[in-house]
Short mmCIF file of N, CA and C in Angstrom, two decimals:
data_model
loop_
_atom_site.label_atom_id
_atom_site.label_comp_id
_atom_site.label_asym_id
_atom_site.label_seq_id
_atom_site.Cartn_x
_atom_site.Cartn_y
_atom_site.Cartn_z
N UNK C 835 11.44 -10.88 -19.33
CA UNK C 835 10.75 -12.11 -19.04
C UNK C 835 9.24 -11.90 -18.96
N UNK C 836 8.95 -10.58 -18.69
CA UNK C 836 7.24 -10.27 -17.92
C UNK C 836 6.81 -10.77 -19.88
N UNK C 837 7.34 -9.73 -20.47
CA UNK C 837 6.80 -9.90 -22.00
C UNK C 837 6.97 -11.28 -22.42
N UNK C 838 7.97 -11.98 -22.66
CA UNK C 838 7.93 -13.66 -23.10
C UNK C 838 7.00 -14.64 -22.63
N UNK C 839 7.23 -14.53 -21.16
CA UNK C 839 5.80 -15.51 -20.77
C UNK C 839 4.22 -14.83 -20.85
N UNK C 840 4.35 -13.71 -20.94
CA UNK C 840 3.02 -13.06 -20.87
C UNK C 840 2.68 -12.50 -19.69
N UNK C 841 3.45 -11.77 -18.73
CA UNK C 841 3.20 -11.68 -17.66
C UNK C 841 2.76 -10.08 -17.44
N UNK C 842 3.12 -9.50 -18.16
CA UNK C 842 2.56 -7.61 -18.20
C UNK C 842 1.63 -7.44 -17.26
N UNK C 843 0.47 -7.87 -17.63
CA UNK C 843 -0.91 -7.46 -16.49
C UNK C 843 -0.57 -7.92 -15.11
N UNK C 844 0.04 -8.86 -14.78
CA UNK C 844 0.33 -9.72 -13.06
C UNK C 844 1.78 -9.01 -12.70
N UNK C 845 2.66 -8.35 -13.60
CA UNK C 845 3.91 -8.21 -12.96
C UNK C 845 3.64 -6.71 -12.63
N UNK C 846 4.47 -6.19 -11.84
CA UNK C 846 4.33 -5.12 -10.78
C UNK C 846 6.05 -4.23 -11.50
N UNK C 847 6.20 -3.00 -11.40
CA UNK C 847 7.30 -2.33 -11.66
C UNK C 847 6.77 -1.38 -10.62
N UNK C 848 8.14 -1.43 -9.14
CA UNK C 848 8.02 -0.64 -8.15
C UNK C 848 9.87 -0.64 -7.57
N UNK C 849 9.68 0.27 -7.47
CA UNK C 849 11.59 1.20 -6.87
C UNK C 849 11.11 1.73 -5.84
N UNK C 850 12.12 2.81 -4.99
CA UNK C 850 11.57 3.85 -3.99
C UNK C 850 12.46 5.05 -4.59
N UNK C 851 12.83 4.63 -6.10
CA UNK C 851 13.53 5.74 -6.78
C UNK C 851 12.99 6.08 -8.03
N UNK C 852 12.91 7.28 -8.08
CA UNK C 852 11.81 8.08 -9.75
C UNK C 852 12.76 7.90 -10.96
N UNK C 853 14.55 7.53 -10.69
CA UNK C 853 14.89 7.50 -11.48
C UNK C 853 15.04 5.65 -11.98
N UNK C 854 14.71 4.99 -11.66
CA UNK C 854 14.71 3.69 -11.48
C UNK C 854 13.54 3.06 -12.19
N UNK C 855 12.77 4.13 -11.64
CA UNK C 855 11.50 3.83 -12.43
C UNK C 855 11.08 4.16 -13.88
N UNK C 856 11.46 5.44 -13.72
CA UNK C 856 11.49 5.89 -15.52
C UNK C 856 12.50 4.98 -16.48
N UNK C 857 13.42 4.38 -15.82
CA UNK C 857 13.89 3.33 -16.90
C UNK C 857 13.13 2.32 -16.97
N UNK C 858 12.41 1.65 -15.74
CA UNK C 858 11.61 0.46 -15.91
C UNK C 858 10.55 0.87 -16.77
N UNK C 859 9.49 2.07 -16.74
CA UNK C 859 8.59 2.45 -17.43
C UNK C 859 9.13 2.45 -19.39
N UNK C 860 10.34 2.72 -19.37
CA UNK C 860 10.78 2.83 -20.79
C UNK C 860 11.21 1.58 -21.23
N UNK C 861 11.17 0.53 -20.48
CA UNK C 861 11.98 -0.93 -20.84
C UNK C 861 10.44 -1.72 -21.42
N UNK C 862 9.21 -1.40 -20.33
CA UNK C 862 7.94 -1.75 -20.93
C UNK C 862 7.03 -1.14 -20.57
N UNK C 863 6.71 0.03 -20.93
CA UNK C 863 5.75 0.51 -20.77
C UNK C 863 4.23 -0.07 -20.15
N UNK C 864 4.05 -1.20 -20.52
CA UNK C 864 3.11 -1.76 -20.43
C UNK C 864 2.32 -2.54 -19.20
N UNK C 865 3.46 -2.83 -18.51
CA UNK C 865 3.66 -3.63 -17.19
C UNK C 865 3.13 -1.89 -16.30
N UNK C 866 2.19 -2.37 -15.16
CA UNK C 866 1.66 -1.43 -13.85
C UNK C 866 2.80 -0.93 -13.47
N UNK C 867 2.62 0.10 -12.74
CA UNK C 867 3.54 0.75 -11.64
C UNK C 867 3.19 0.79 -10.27
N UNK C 868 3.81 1.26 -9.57
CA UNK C 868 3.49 1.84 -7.87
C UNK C 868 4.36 2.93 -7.70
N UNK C 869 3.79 3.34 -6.92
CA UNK C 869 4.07 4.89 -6.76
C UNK C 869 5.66 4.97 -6.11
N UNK C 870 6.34 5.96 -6.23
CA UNK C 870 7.62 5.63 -5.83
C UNK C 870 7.35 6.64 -4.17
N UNK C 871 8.47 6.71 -3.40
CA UNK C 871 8.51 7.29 -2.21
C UNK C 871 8.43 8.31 -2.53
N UNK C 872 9.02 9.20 -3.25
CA UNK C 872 8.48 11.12 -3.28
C UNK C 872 7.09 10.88 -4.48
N UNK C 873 6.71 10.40 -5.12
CA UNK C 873 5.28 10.55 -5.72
C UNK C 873 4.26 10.42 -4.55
N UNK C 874 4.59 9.14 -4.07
CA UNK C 874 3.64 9.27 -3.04
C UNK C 874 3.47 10.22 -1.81
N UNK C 875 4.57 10.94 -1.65
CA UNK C 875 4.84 12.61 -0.64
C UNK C 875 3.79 13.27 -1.53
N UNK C 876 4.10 13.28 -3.27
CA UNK C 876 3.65 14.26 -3.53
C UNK C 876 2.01 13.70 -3.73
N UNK C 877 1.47 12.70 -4.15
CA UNK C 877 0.19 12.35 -4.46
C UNK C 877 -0.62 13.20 -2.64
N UNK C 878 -0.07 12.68 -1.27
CA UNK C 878 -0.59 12.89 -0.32
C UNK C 878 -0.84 14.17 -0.08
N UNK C 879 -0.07 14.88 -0.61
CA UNK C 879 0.27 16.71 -0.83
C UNK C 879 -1.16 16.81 -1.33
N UNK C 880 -1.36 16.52 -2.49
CA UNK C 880 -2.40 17.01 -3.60
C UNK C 880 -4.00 16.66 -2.75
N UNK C 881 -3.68 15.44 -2.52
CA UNK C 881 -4.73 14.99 -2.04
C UNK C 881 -5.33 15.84 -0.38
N UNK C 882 -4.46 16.06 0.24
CA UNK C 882 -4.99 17.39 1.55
C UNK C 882 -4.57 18.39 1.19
N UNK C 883 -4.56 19.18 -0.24
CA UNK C 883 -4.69 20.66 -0.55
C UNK C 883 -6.06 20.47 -1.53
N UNK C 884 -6.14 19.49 -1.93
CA UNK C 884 -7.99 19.50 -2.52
C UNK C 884 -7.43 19.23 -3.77
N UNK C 885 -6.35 19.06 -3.91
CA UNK C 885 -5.63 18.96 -6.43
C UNK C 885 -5.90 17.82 -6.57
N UNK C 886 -5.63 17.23 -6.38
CA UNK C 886 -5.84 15.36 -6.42
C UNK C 886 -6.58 15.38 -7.60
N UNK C 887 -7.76 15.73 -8.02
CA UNK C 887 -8.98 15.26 -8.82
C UNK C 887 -8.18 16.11 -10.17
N UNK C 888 -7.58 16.88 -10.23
CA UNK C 888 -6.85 17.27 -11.36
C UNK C 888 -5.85 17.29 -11.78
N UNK C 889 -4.93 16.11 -11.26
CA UNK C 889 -3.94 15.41 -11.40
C UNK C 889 -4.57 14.02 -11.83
N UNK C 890 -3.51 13.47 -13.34
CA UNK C 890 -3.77 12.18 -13.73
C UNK C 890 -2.94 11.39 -12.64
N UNK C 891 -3.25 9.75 -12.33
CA UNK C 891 -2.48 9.17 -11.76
C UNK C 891 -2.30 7.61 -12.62
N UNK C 892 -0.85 7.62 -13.10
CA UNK C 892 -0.98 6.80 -14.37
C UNK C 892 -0.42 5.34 -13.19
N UNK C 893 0.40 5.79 -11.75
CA UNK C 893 0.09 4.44 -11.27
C UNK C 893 -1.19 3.68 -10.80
N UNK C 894 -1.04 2.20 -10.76
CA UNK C 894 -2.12 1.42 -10.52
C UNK C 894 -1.81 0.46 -8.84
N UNK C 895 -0.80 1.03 -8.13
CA UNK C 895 -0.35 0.50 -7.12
C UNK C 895 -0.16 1.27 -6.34
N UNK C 896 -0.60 1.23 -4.70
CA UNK C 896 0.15 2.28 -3.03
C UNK C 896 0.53 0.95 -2.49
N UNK C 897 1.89 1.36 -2.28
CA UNK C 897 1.94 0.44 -1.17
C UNK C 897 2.82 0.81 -0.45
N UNK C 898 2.65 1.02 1.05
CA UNK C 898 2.85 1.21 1.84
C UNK C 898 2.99 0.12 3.46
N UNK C 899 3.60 1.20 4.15
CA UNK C 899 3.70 0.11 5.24
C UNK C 899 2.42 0.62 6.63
N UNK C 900 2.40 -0.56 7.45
CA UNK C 900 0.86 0.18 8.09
C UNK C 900 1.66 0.88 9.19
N UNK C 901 1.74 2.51 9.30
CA UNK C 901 2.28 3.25 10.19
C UNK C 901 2.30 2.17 11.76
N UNK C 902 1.59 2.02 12.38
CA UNK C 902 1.35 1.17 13.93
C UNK C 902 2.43 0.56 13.71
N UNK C 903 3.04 -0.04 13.13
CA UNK C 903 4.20 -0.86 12.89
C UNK C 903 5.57 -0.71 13.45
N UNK C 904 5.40 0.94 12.54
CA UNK C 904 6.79 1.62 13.58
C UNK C 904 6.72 1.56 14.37
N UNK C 905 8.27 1.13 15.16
CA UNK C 905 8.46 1.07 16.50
C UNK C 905 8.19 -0.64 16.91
N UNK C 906 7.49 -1.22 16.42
CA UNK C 906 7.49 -2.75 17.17
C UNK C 906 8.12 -3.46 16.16
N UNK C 907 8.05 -3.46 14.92
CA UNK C 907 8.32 -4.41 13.97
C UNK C 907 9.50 -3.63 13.00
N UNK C 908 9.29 -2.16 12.92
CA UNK C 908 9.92 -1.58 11.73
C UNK C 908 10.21 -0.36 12.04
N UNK C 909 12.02 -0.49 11.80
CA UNK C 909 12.46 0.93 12.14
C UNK C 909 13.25 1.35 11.00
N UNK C 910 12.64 2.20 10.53
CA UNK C 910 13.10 3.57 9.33
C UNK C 910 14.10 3.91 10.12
N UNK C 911 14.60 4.62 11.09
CA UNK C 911 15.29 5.29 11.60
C UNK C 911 16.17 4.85 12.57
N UNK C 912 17.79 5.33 12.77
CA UNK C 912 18.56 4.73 13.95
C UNK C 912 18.19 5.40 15.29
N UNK C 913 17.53 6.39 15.14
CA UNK C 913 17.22 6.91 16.15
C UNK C 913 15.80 6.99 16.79
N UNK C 914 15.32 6.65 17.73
CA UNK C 914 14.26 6.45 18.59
C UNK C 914 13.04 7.54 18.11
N UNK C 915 13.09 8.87 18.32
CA UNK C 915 12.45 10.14 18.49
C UNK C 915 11.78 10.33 16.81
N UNK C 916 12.70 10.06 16.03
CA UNK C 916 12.13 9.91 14.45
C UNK C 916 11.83 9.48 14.16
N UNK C 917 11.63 7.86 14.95
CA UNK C 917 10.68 6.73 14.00
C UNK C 917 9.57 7.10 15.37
N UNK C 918 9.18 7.44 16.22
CA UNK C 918 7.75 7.82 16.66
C UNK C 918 7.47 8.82 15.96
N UNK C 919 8.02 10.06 15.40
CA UNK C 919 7.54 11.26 14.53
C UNK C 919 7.09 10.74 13.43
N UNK C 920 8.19 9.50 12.92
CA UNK C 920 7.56 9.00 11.23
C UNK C 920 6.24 8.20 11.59
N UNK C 921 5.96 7.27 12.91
CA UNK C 921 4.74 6.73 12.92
C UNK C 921 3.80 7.98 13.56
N UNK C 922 3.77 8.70 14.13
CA UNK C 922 2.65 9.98 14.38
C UNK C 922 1.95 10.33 12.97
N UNK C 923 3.20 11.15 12.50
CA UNK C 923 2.74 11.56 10.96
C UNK C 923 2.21 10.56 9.62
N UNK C 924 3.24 10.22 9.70
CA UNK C 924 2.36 8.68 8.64
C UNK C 924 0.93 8.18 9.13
N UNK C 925 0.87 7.85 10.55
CA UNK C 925 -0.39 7.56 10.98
C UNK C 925 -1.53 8.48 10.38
N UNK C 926 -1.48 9.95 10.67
CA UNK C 926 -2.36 11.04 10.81
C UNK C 926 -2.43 11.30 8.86
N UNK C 927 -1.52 10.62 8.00
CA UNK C 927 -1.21 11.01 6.96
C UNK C 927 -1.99 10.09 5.93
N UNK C 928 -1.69 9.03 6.53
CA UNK C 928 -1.62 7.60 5.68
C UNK C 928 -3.35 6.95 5.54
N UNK C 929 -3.51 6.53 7.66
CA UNK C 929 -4.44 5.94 7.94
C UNK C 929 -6.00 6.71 7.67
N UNK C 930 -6.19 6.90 6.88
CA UNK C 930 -7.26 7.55 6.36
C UNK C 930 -8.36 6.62 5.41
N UNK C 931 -10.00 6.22 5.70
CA UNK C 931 -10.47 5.50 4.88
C UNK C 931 -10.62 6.27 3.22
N UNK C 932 -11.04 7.30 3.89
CA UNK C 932 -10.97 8.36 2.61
C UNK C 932 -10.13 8.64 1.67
N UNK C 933 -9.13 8.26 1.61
CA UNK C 933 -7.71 8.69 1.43
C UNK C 933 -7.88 7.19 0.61
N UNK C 934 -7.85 6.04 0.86
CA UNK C 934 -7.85 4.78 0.35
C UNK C 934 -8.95 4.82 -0.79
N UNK C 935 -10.26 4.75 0.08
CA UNK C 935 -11.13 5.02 -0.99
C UNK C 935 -11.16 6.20 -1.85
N UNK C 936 -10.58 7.11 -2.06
CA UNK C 936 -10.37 7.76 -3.11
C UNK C 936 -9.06 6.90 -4.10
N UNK C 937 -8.12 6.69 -3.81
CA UNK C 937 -7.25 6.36 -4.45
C UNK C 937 -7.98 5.00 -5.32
N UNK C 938 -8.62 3.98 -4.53
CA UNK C 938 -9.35 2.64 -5.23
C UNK C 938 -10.49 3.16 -6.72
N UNK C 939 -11.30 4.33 -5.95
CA UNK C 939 -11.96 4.62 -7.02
C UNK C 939 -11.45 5.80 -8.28
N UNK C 940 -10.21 5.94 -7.87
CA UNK C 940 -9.33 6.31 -9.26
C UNK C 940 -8.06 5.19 -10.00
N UNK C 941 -8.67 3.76 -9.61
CA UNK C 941 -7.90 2.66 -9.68
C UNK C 941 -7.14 2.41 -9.46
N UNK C 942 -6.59 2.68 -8.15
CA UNK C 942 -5.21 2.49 -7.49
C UNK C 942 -5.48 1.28 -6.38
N UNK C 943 -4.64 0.06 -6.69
CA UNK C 943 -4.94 -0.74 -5.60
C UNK C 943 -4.35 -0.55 -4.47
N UNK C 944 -4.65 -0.49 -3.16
CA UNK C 944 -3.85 -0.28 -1.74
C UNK C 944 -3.61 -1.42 -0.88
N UNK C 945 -2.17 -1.32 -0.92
CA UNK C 945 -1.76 -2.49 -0.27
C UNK C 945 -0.64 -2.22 0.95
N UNK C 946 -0.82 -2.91 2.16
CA UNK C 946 0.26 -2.47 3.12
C UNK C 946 0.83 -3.57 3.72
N UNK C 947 2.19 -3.19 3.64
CA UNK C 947 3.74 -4.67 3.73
C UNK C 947 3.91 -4.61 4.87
N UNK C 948 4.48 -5.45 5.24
CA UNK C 948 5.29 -5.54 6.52
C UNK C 948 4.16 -6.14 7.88
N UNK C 949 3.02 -6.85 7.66
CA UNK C 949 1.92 -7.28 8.69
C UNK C 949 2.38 -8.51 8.80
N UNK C 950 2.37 -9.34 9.79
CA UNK C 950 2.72 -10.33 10.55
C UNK C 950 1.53 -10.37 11.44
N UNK C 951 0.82 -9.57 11.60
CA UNK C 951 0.11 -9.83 13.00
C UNK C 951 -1.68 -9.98 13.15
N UNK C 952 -2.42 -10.62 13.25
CA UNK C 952 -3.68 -10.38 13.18
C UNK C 952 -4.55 -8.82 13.30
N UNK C 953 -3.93 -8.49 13.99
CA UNK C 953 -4.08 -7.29 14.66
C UNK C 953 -4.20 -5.83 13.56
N UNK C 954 -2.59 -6.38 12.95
CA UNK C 954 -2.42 -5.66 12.04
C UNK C 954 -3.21 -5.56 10.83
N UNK C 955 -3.51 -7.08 10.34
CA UNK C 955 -4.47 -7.08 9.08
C UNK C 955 -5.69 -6.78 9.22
N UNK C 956 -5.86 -6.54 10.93
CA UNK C 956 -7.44 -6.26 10.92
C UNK C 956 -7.28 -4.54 11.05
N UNK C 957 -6.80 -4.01 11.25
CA UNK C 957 -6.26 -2.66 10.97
C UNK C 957 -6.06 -2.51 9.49
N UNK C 958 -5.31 -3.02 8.77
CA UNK C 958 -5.50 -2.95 7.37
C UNK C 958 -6.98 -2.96 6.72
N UNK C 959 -7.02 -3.99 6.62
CA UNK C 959 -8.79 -3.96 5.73
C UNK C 959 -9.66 -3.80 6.84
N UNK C 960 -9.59 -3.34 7.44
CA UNK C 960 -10.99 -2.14 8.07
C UNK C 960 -10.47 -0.92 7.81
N UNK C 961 -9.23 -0.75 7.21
CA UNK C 961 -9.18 0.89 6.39
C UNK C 961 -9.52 0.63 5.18
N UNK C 962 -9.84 -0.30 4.32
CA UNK C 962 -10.05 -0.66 2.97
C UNK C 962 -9.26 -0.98 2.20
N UNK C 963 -8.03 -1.95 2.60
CA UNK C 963 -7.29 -2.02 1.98
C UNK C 963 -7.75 -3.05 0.88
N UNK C 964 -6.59 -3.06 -0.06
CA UNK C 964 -7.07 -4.36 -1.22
C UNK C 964 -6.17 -5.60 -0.65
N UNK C 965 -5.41 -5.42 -0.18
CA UNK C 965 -4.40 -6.63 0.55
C UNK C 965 -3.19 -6.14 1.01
N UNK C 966 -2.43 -7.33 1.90
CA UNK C 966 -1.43 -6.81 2.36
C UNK C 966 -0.61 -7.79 2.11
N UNK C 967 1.20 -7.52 2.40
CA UNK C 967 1.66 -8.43 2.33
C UNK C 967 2.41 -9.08 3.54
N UNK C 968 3.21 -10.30 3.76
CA UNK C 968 3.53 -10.52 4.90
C UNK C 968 4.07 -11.65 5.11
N UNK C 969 5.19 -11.86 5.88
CA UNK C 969 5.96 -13.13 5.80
C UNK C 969 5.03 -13.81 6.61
N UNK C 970 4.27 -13.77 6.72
CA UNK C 970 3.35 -15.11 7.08
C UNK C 970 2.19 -15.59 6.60
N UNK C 971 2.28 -15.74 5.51
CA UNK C 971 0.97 -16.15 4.73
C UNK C 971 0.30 -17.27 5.64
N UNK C 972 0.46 -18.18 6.12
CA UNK C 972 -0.56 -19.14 6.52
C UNK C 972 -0.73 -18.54 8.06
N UNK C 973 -0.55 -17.09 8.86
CA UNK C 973 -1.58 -16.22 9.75
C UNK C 973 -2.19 -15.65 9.01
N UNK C 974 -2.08 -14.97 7.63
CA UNK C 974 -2.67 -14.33 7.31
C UNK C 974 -3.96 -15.03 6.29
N UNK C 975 -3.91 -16.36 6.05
CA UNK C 975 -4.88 -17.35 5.66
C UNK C 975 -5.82 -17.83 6.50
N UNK C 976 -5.29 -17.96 7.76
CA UNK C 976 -5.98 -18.05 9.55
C UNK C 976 -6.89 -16.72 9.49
N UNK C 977 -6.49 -15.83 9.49
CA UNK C 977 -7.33 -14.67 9.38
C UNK C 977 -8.50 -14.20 8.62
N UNK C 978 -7.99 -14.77 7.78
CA UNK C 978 -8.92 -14.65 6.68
C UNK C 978 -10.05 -16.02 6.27
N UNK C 979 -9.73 -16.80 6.82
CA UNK C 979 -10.61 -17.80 7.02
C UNK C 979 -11.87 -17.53 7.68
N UNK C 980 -10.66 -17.11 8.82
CA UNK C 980 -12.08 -16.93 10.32
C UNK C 980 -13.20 -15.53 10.12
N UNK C 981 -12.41 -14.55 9.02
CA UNK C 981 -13.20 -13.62 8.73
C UNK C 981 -14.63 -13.75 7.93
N UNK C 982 -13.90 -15.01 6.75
CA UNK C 982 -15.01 -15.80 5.88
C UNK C 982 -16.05 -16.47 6.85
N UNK C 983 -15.63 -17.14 8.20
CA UNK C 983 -16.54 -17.53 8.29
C UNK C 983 -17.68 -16.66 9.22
N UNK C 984 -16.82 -15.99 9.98
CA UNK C 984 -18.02 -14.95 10.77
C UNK C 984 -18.32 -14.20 9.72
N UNK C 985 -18.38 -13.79 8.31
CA UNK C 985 -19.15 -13.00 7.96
C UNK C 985 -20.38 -13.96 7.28
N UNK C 986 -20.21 -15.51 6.97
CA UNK C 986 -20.89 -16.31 6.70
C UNK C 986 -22.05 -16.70 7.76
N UNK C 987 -21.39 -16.50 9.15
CA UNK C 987 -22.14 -16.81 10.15
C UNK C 987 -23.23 -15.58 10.38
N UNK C 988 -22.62 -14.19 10.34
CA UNK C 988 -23.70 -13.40 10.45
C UNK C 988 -24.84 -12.94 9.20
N UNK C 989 -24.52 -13.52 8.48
CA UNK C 989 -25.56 -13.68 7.17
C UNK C 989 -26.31 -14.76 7.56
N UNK C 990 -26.19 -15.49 8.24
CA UNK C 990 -27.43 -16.36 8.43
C UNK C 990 -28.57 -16.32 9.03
#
């Protein structure tokens, strides 16, 4: 369908499986990707051993969830002790401006799911994100309003 209506450049091809993906990549090449769950283990690898810059990265999508999350909104895990280890580490892993802005200026857009909360999106893009997503679009239009206008207000 992405190819009939013309949709290639706007449609997204994302799994949390490498084998899922290499069929989507072979069905149309053409249509973006996002990184799957072990690329992105391994992209984060490269990137705090210093390889990063000599590795191609043919996706054009991160998306991720904003670590703080775990534990109030989102549990990976049935057990208590592993989803604070997965938000420790993800935090110390993830939340990095550097880490974002490197990935943006090798054209990777960064985006983090699962925000509901003001709080949260202001934690998001004050790490640099490009957007997030979130079952509440009209808080997250509230937010972004009021951001438009205090940054309108302090330009004056």
């Amino acid at each position: 369908m992405a190819r009939r209506f013309n949709r290639n450049e706007i449609t997204i091809w994302t799994s949390e499986k490498n084998s899922i993906m290499k069929r989507c990549k072979a069905a149309n090449p053409e249509m973006p990707t996002a990184f799957t769950i072990w690329r992105s283990f391994w992209i984060l690898l490269l990137y705090y051993l210093g390889l990063l810059p000599f590795v191609s990265i043919p996706e054009k999508f991160f998306f991720c969830f904003l670590p703080t999350i775990i534990n109030r909104t989102y549990f990976p895990f049935s057990c208590g002790w592993m989803n604070k280890l997965s938000a420790t580490v993800t935090k110390w892993a993830i939340m990095r401006k550097s880490l974002i802005q490197y990935l943006q200026d090798r054209g990777v857009q960064v985006l983090f799911w699962c925000l509901n909360e003001e709080s949260d999106f202001e934690v998001a893009f004050s790490l640099g994100a490009n957007g997030v997503m979130t079952d509440y679009p009209t808080a997250l239009r509230h937010y972004l309003d009021k951001q438009e206008q205090r940054d309108s207000a302090s330009s004056v």
